[in-house]
mmCIF file with all atom_site columns, C-alpha atoms in Angstrom:
data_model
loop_
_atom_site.group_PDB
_atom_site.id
_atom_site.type_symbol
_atom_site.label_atom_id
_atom_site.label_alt_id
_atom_site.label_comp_id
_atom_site.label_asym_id
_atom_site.label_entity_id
_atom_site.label_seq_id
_atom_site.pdbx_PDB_ins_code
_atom_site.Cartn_x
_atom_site.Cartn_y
_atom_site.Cartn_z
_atom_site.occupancy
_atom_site.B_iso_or_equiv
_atom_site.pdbx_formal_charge
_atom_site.auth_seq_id
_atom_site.auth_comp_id
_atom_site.auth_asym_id
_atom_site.auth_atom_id
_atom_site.pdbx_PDB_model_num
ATOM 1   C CA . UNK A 1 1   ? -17.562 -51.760 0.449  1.00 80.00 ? 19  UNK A CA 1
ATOM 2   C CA . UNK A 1 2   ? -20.713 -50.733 -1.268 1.00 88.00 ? 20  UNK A CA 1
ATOM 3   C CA . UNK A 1 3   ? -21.904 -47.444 1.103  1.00 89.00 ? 21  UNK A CA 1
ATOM 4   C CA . UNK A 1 4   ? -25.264 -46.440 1.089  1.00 93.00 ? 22  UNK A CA 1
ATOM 5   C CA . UNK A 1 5   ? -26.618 -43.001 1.748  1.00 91.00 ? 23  UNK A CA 1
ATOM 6   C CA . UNK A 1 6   ? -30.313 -41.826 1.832  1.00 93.00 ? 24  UNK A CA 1
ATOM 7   C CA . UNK A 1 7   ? -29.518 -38.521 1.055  1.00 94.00 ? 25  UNK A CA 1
ATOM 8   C CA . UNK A 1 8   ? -26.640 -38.458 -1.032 1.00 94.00 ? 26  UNK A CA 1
ATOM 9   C CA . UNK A 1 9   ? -25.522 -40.643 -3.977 1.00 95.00 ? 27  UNK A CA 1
ATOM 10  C CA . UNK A 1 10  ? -24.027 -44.360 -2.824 1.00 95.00 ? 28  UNK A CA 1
ATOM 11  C CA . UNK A 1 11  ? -20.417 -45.132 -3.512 1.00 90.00 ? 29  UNK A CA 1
ATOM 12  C CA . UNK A 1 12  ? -17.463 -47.583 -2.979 1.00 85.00 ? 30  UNK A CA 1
ATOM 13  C CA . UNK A 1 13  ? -15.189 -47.234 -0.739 1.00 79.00 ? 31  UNK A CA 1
ATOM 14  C CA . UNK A 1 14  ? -12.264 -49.070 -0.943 1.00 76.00 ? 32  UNK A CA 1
ATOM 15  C CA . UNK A 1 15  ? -9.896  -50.603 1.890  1.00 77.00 ? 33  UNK A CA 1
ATOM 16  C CA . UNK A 1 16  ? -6.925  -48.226 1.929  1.00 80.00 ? 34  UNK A CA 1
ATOM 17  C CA . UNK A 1 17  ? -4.142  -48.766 4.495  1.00 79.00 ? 35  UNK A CA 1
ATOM 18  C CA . UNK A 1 18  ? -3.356  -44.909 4.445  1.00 82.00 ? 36  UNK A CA 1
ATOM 19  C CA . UNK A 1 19  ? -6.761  -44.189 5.474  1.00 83.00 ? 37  UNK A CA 1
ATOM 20  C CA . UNK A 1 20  ? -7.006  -46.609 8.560  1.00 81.00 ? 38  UNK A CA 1
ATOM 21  C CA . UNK A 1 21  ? -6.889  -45.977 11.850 1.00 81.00 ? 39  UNK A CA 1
ATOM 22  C CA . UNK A 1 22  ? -3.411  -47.047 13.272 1.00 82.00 ? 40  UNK A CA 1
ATOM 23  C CA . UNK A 1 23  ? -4.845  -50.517 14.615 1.00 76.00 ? 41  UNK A CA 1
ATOM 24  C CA . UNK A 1 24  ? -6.429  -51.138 11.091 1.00 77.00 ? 42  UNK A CA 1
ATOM 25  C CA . UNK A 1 25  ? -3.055  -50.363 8.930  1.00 80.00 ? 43  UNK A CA 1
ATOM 26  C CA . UNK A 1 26  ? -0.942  -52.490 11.406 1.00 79.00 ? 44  UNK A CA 1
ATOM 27  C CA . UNK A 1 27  ? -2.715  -55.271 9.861  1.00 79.00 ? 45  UNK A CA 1
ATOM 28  C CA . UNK A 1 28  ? -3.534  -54.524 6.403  1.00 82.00 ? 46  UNK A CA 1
ATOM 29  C CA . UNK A 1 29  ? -0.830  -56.365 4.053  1.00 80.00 ? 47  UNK A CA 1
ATOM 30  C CA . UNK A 1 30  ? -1.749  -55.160 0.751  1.00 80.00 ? 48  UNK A CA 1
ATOM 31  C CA . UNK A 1 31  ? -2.171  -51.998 -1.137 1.00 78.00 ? 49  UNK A CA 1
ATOM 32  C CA . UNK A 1 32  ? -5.876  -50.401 -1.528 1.00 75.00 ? 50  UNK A CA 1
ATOM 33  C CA . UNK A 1 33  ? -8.467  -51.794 -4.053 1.00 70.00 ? 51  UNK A CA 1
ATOM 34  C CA . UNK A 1 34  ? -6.851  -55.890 -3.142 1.00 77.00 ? 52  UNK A CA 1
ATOM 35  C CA . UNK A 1 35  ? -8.561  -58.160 -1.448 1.00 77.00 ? 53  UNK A CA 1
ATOM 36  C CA . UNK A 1 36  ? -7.630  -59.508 2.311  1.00 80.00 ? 54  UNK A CA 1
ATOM 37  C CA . UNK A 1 37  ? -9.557  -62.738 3.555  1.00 79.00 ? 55  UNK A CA 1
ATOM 38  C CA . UNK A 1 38  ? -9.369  -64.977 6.364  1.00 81.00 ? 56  UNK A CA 1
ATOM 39  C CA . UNK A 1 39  ? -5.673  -65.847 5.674  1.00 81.00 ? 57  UNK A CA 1
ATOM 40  C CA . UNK A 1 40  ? -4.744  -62.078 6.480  1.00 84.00 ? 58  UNK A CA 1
ATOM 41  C CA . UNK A 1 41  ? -6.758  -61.655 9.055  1.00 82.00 ? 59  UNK A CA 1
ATOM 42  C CA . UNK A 1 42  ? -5.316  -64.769 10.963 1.00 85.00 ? 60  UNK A CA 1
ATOM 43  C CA . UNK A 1 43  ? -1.714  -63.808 10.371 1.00 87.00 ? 61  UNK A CA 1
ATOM 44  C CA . UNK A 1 44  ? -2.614  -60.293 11.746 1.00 84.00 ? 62  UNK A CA 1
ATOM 45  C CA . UNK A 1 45  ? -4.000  -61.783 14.763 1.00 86.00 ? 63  UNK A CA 1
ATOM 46  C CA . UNK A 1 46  ? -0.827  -64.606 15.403 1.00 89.00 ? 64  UNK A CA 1
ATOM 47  C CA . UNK A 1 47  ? 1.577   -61.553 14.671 1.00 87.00 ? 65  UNK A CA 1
ATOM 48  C CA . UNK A 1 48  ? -0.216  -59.726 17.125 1.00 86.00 ? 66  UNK A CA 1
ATOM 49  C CA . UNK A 1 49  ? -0.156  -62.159 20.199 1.00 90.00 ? 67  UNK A CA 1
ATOM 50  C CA . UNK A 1 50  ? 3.280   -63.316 19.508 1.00 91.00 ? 68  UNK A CA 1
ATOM 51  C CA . UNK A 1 51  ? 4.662   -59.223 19.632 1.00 89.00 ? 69  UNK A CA 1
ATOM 52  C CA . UNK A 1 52  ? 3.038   -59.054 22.726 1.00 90.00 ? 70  UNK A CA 1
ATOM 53  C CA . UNK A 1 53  ? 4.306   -62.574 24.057 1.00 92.00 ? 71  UNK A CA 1
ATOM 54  C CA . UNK A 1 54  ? 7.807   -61.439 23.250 1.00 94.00 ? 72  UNK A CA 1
ATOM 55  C CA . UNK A 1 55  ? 7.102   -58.176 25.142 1.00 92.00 ? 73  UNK A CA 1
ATOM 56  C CA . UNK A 1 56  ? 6.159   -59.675 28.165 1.00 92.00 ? 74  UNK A CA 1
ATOM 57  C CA . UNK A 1 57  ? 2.409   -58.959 27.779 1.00 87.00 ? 75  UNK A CA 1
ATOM 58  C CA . UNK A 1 58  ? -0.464  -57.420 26.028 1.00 85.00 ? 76  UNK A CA 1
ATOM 59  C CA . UNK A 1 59  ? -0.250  -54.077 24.760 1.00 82.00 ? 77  UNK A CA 1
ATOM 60  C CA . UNK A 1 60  ? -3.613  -51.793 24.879 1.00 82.00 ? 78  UNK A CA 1
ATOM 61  C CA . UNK A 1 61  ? -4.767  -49.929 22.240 1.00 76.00 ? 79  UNK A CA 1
ATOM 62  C CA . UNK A 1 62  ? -6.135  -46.320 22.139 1.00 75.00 ? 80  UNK A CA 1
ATOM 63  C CA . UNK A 1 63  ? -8.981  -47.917 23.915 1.00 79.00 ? 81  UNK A CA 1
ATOM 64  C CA . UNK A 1 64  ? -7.208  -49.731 26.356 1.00 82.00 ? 82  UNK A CA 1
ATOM 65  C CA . UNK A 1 65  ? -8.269  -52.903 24.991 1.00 81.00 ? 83  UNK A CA 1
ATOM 66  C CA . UNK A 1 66  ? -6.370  -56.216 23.573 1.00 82.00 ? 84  UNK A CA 1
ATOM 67  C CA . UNK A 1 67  ? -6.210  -56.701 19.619 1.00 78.00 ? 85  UNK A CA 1
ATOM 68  C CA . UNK A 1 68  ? -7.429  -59.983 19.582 1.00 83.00 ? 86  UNK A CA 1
ATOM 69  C CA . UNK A 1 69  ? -10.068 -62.143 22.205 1.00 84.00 ? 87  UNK A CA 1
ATOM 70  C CA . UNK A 1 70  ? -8.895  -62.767 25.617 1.00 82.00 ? 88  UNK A CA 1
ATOM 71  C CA . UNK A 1 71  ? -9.567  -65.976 27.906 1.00 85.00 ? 89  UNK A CA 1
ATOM 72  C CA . UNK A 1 72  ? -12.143 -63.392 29.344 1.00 85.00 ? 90  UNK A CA 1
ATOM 73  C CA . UNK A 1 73  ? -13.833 -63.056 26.387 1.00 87.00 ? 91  UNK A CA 1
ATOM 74  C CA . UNK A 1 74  ? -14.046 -66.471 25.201 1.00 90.00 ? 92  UNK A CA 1
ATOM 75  C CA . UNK A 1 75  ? -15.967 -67.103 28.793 1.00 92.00 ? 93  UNK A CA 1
ATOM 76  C CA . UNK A 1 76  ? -18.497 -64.482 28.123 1.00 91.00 ? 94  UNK A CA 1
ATOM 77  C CA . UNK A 1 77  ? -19.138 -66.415 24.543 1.00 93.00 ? 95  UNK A CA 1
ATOM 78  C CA . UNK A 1 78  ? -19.603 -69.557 26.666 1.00 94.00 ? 96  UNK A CA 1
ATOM 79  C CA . UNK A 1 79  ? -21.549 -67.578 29.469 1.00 93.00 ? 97  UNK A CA 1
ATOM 80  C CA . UNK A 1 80  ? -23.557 -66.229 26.522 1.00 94.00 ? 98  UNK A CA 1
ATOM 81  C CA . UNK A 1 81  ? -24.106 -69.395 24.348 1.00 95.00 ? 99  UNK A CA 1
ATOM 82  C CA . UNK A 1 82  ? -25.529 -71.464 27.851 1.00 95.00 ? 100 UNK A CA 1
ATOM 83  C CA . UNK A 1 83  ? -28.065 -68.886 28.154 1.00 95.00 ? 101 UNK A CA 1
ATOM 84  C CA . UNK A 1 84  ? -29.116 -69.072 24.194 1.00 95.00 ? 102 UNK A CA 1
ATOM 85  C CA . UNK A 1 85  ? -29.542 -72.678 24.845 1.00 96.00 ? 103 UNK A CA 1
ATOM 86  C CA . UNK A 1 86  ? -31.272 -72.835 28.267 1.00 96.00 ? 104 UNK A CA 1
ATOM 87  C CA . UNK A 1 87  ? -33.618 -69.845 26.131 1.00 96.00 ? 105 UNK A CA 1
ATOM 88  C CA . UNK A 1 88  ? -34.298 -71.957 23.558 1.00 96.00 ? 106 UNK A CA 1
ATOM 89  C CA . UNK A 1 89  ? -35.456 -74.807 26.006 1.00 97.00 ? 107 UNK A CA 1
ATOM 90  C CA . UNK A 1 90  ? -37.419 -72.676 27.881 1.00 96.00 ? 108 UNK A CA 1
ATOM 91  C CA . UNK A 1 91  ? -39.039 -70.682 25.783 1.00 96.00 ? 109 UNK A CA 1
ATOM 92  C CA . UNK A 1 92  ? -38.449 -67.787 27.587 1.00 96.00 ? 110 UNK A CA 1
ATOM 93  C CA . UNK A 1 93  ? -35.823 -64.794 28.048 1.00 95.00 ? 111 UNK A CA 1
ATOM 94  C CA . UNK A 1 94  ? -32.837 -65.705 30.243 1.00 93.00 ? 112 UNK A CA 1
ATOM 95  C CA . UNK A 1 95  ? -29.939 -64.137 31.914 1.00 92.00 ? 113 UNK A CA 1
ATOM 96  C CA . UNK A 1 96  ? -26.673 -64.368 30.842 1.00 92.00 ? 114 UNK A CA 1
ATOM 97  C CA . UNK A 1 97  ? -25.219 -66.004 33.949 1.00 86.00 ? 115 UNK A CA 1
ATOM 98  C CA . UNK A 1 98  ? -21.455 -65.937 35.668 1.00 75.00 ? 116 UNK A CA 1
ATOM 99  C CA . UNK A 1 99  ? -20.822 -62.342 33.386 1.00 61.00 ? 117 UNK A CA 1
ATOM 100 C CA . UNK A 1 100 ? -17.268 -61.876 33.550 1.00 57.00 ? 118 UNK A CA 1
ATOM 101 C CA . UNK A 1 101 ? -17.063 -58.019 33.859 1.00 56.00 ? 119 UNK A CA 1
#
């Protein structure tokens, strides 16, 4: 990743399992400086759902959230998309309706 700074000089910064948090590393295959893609990413999230299948449920993070999207969120993406379109035929701002929270 190509960091920029304003006030110091920029540098990369490479993706380093040993310096992720412990979500990050748990799905980081490879050694630092290689490159992960969508391939990675999807076996991180399918290894993910399946551990917590086999447990018997989700599993929190630090955060208390899920690792991956649940059924919850994919009906806020709906909730959200309807009001982009109903927006766009309006011509005017609209609320985000039925907001799962």
């Amino acid at each position: 990743m190509w960091l920029g700074h304003r006030d110091e000089p920029n540098r990369l910064v490479a993706r380093d399992p040993g310096t992720l948090a412990p979500a990050g590393a748990a799905v980081s295959f490879y050694p630092a400086g290689h490159v992960e893609g969508f391939g990675e990413t999807f076996r991180g999230l399918v290894e993910r759902v399946h551990a917590d299948v086999a447990s018997g449920g989700p599993r929190p993070d630090e955060r208390g959230e899920t690792a991956y999207p649940t059924f919850r969120d994919g009906l806020r993406g709906l909730a959200v998309d309807d009001a982009i379109r109903r927006s766009a035929a309006s011509g005017a701002w609209t609320d985000v309706e039925g907001n799962p929270s």
